[in-house]
Short mmCIF file of N, CA and C in Angstrom, two decimals:
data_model
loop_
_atom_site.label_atom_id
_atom_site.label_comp_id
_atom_site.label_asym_id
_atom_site.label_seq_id
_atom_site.Cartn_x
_atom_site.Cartn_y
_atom_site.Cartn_z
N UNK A 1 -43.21 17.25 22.91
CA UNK A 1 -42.16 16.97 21.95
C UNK A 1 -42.82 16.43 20.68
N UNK A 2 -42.53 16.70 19.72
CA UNK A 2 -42.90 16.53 18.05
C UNK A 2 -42.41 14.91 18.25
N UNK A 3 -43.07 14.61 17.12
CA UNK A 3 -42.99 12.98 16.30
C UNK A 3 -41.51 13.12 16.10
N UNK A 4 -40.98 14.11 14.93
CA UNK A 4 -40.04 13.96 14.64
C UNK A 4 -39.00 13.92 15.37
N UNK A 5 -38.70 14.84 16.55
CA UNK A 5 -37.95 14.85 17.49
C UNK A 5 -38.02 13.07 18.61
N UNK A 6 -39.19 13.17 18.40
CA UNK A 6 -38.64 11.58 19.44
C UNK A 6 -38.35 10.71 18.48
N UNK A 7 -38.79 10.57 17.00
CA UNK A 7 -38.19 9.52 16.39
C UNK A 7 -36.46 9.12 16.43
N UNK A 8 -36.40 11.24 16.15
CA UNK A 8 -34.66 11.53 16.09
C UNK A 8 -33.85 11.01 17.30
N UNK A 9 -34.51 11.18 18.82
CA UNK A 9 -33.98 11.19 19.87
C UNK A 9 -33.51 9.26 19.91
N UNK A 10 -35.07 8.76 18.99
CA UNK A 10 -35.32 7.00 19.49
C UNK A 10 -33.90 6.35 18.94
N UNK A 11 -33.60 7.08 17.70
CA UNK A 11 -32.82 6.69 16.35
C UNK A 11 -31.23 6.81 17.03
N UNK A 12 -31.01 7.95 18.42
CA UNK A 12 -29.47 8.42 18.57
C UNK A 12 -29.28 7.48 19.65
N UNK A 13 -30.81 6.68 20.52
CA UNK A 13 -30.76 5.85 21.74
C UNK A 13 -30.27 4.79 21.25
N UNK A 14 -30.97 4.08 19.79
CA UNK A 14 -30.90 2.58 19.62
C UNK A 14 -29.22 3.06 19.02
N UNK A 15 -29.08 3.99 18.65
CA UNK A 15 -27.46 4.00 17.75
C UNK A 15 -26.33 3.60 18.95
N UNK A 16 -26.56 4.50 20.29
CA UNK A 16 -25.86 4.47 21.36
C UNK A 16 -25.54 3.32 21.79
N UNK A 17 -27.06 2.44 21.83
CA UNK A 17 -26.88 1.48 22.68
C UNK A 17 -26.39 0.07 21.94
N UNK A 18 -26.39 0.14 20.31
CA UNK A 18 -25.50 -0.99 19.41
C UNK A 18 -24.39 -0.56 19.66
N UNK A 19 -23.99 0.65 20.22
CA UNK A 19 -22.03 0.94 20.26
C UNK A 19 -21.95 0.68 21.04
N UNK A 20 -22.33 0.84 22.07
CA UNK A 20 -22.03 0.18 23.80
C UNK A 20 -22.03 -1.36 23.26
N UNK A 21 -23.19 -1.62 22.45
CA UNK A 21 -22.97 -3.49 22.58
C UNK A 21 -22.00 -4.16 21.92
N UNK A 22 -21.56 -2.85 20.73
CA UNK A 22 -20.48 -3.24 19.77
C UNK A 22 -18.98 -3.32 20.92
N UNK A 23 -18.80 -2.44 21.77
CA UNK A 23 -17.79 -1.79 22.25
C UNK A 23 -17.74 -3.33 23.55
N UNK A 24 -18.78 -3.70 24.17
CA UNK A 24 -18.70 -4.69 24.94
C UNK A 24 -18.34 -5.93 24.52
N UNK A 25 -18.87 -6.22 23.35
CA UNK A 25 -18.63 -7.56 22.68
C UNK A 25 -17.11 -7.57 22.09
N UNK A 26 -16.60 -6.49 22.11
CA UNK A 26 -15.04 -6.62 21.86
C UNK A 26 -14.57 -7.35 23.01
N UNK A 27 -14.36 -7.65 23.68
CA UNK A 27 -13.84 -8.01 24.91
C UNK A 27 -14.19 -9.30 25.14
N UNK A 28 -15.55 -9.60 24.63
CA UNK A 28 -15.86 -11.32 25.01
C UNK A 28 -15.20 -12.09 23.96
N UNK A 29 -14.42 -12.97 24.44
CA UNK A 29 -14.06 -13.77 23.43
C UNK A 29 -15.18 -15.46 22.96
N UNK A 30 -15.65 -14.55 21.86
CA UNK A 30 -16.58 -15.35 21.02
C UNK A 30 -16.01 -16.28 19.99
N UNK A 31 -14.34 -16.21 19.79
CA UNK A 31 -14.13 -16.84 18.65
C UNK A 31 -14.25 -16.73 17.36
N UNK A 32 -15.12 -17.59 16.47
CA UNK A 32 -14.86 -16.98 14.96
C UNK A 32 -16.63 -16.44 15.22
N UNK A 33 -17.41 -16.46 16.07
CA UNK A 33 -18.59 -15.66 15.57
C UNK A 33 -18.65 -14.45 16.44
N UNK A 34 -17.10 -13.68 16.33
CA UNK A 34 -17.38 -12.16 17.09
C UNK A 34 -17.31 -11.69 15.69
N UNK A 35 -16.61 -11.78 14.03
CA UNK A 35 -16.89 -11.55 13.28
C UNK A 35 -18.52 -11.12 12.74
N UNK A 36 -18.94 -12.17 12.84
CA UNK A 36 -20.37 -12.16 12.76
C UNK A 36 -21.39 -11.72 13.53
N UNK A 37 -21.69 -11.62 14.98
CA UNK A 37 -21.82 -10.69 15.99
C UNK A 37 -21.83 -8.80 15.69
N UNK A 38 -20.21 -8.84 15.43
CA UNK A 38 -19.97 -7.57 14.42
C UNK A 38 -20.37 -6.72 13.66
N UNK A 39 -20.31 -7.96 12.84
CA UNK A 39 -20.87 -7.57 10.86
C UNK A 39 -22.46 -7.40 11.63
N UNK A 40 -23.32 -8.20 12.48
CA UNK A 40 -24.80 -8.12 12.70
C UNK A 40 -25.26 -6.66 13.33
N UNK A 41 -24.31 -6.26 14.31
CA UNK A 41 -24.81 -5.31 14.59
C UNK A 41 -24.45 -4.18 13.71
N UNK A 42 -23.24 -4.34 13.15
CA UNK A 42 -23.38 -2.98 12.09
C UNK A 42 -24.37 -2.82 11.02
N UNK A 43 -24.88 -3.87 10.58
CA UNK A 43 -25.85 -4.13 9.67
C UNK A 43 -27.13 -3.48 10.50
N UNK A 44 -27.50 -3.26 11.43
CA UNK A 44 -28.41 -2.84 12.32
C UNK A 44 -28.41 -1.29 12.58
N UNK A 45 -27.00 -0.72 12.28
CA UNK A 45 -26.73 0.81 12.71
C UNK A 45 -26.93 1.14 11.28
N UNK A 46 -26.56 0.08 10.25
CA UNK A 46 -27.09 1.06 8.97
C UNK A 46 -28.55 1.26 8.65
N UNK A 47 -28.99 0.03 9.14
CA UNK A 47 -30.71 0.06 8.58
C UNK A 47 -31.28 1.15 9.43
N UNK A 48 -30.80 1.62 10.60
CA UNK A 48 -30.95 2.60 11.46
C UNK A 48 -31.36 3.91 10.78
N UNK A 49 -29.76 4.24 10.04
CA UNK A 49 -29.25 5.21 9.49
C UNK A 49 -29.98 5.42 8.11
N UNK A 50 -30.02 3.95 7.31
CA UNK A 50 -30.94 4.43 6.25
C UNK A 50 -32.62 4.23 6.39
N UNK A 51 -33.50 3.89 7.11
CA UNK A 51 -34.71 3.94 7.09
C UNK A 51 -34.81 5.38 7.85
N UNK A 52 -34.43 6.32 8.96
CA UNK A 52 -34.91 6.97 9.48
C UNK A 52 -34.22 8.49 8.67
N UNK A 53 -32.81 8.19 8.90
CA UNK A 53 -32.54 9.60 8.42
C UNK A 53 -32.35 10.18 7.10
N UNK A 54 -32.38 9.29 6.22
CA UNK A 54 -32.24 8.91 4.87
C UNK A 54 -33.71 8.59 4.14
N UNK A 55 -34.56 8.43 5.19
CA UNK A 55 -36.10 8.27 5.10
C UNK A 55 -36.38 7.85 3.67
N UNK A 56 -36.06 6.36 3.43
CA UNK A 56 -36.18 5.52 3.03
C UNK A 56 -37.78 4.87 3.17
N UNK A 57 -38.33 5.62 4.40
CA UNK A 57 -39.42 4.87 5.07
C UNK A 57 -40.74 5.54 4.40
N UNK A 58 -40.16 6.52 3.67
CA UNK A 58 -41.09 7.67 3.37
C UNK A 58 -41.04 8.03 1.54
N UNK A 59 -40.26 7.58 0.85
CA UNK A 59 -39.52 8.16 -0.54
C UNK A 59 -40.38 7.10 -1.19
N UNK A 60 -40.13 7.38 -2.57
CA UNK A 60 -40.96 6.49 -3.50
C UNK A 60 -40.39 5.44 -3.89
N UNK A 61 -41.17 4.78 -5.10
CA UNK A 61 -40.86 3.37 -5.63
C UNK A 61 -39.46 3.39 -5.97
N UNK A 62 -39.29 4.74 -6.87
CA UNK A 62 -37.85 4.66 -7.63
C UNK A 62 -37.11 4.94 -6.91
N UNK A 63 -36.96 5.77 -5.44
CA UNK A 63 -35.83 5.94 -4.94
C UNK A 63 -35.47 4.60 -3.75
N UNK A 64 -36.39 3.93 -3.98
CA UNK A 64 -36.30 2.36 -2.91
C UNK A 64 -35.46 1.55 -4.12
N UNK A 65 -36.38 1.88 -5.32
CA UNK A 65 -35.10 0.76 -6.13
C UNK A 65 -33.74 1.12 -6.71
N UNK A 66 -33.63 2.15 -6.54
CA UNK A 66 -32.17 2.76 -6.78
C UNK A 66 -31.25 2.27 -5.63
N UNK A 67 -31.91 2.47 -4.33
CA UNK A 67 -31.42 2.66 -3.08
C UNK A 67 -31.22 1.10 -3.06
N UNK A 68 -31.85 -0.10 -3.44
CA UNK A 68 -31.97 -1.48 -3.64
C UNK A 68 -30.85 -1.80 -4.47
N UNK A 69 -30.54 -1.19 -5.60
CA UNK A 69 -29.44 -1.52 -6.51
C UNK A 69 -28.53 -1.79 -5.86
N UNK A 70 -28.00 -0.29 -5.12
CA UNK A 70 -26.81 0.29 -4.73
C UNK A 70 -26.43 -1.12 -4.00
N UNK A 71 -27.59 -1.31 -3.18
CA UNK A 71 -27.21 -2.51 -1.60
C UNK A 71 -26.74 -3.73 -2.76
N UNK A 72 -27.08 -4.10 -3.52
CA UNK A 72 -27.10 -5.16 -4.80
C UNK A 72 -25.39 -5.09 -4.79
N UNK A 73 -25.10 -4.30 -5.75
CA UNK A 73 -23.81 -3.77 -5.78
C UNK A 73 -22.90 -4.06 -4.85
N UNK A 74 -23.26 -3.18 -3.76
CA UNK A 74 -21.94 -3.69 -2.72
C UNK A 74 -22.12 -4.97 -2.50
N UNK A 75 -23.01 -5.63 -2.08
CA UNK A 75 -22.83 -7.00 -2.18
C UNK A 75 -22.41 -8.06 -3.30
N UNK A 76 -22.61 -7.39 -4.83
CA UNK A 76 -21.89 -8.60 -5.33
C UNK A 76 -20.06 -7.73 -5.36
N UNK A 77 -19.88 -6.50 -5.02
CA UNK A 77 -18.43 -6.64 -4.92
C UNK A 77 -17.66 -7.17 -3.71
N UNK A 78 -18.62 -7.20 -2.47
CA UNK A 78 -18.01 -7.91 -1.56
C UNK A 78 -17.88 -9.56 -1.48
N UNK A 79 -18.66 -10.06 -2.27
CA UNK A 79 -18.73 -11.32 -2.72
C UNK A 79 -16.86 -11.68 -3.79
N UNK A 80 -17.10 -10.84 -4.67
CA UNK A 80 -16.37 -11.02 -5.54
C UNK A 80 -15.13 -10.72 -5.13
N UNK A 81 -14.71 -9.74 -3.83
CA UNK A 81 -13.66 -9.66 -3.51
C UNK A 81 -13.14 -11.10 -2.04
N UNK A 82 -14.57 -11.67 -1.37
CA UNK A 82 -14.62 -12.75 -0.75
C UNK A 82 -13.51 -13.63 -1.48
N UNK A 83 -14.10 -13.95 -3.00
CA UNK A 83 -14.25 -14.67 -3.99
C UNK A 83 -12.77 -15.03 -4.30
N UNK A 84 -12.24 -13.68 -4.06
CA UNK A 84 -10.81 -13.64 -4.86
C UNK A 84 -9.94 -13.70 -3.54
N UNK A 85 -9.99 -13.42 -2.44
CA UNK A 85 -9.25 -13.79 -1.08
C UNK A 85 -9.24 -15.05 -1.06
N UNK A 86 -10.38 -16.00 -1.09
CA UNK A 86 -10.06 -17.24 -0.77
C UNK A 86 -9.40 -18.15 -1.76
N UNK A 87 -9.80 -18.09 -2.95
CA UNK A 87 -9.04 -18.32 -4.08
C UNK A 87 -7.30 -17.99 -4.38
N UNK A 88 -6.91 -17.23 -3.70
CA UNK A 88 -5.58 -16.97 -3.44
C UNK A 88 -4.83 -18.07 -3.06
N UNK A 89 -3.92 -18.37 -3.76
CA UNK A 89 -2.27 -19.01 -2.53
C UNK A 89 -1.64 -18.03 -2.54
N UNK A 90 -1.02 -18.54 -1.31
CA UNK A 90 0.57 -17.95 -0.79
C UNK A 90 1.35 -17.40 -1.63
N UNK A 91 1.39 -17.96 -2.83
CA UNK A 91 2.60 -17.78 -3.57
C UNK A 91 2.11 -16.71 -4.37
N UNK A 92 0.96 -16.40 -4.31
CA UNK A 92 -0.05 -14.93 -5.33
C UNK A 92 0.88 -13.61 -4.90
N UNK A 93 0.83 -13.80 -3.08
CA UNK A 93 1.22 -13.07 -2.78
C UNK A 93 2.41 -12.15 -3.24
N UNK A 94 1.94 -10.81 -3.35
CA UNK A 94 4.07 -10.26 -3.86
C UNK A 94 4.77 -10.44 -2.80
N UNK A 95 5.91 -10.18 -3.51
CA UNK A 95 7.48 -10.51 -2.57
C UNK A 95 7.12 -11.75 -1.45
N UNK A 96 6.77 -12.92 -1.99
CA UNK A 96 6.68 -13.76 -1.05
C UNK A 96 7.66 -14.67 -1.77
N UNK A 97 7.97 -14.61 -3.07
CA UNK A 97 8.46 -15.47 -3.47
C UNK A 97 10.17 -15.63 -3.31
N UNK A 98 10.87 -14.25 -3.09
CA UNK A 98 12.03 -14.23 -2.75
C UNK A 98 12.17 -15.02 -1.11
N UNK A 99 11.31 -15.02 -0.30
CA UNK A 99 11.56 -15.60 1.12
C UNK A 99 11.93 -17.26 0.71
N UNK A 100 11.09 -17.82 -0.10
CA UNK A 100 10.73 -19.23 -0.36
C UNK A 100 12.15 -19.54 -1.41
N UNK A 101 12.89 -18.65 -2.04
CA UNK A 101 13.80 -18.95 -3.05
C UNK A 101 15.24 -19.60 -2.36
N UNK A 102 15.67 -20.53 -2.46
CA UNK A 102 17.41 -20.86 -2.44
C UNK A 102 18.18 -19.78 -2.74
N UNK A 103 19.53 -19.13 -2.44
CA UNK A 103 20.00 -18.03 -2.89
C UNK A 103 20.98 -19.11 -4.03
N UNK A 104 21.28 -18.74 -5.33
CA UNK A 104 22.32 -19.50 -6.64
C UNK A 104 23.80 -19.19 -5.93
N UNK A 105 24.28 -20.40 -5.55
CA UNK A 105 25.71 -20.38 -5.42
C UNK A 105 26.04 -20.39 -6.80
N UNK A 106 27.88 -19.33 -6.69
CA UNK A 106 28.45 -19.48 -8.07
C UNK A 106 29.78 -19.47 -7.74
#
């Protein structure tokens, strides 16, 4: 069997076996760090996905720092949308404000 083929085969084993762990850890109740548990192993199926098949491992300076931006990016919009969830009240919310209203007797 070629390099490439067992790398491909190594790349569909470790993918398999984070979904089985993803798919098991649903069920344990971890509390607030099954979030994080989560978010860890998906973070693991991407680096998967982008060092091997996306061969990241292999491309040059400029396509590592392009590929670096991008990750930049989503992270400061997931920040910024963090940012703006927690910063929210209740009352931001639409149509929340008719629930909370007195109806005007006349």
């Amino acid at each position: 069997m070629s390099a490439v083929l067992r790398t491909i085969w190594g790349c569909w084993a470790a993918l398999v076996v984070l979904l089985a762990t993803t798919t098991g850890l649903a069920f344990v109740p971890l509390g607030r760090w099954n979030i994080v548990v989560a978010l860890a192993i998906a973070t693991a199926k991407a680096l998967i996905v982008v060092i091997v098949f996306m061969e990241l491992r292999r491309s040059s300076g400029l396509v590592r720092v392009f590929a670096g931006a991008g990750f930049l990016w989503l992270l400061i919009l997931l920040g910024l949308t963090g940012a703006d969830y927690s910063s929210r009240h209740e009352s931001y919310i639409p149509n929340t404000l008719q629930l909370h209203e007195t109806p005007v007797k006349r």
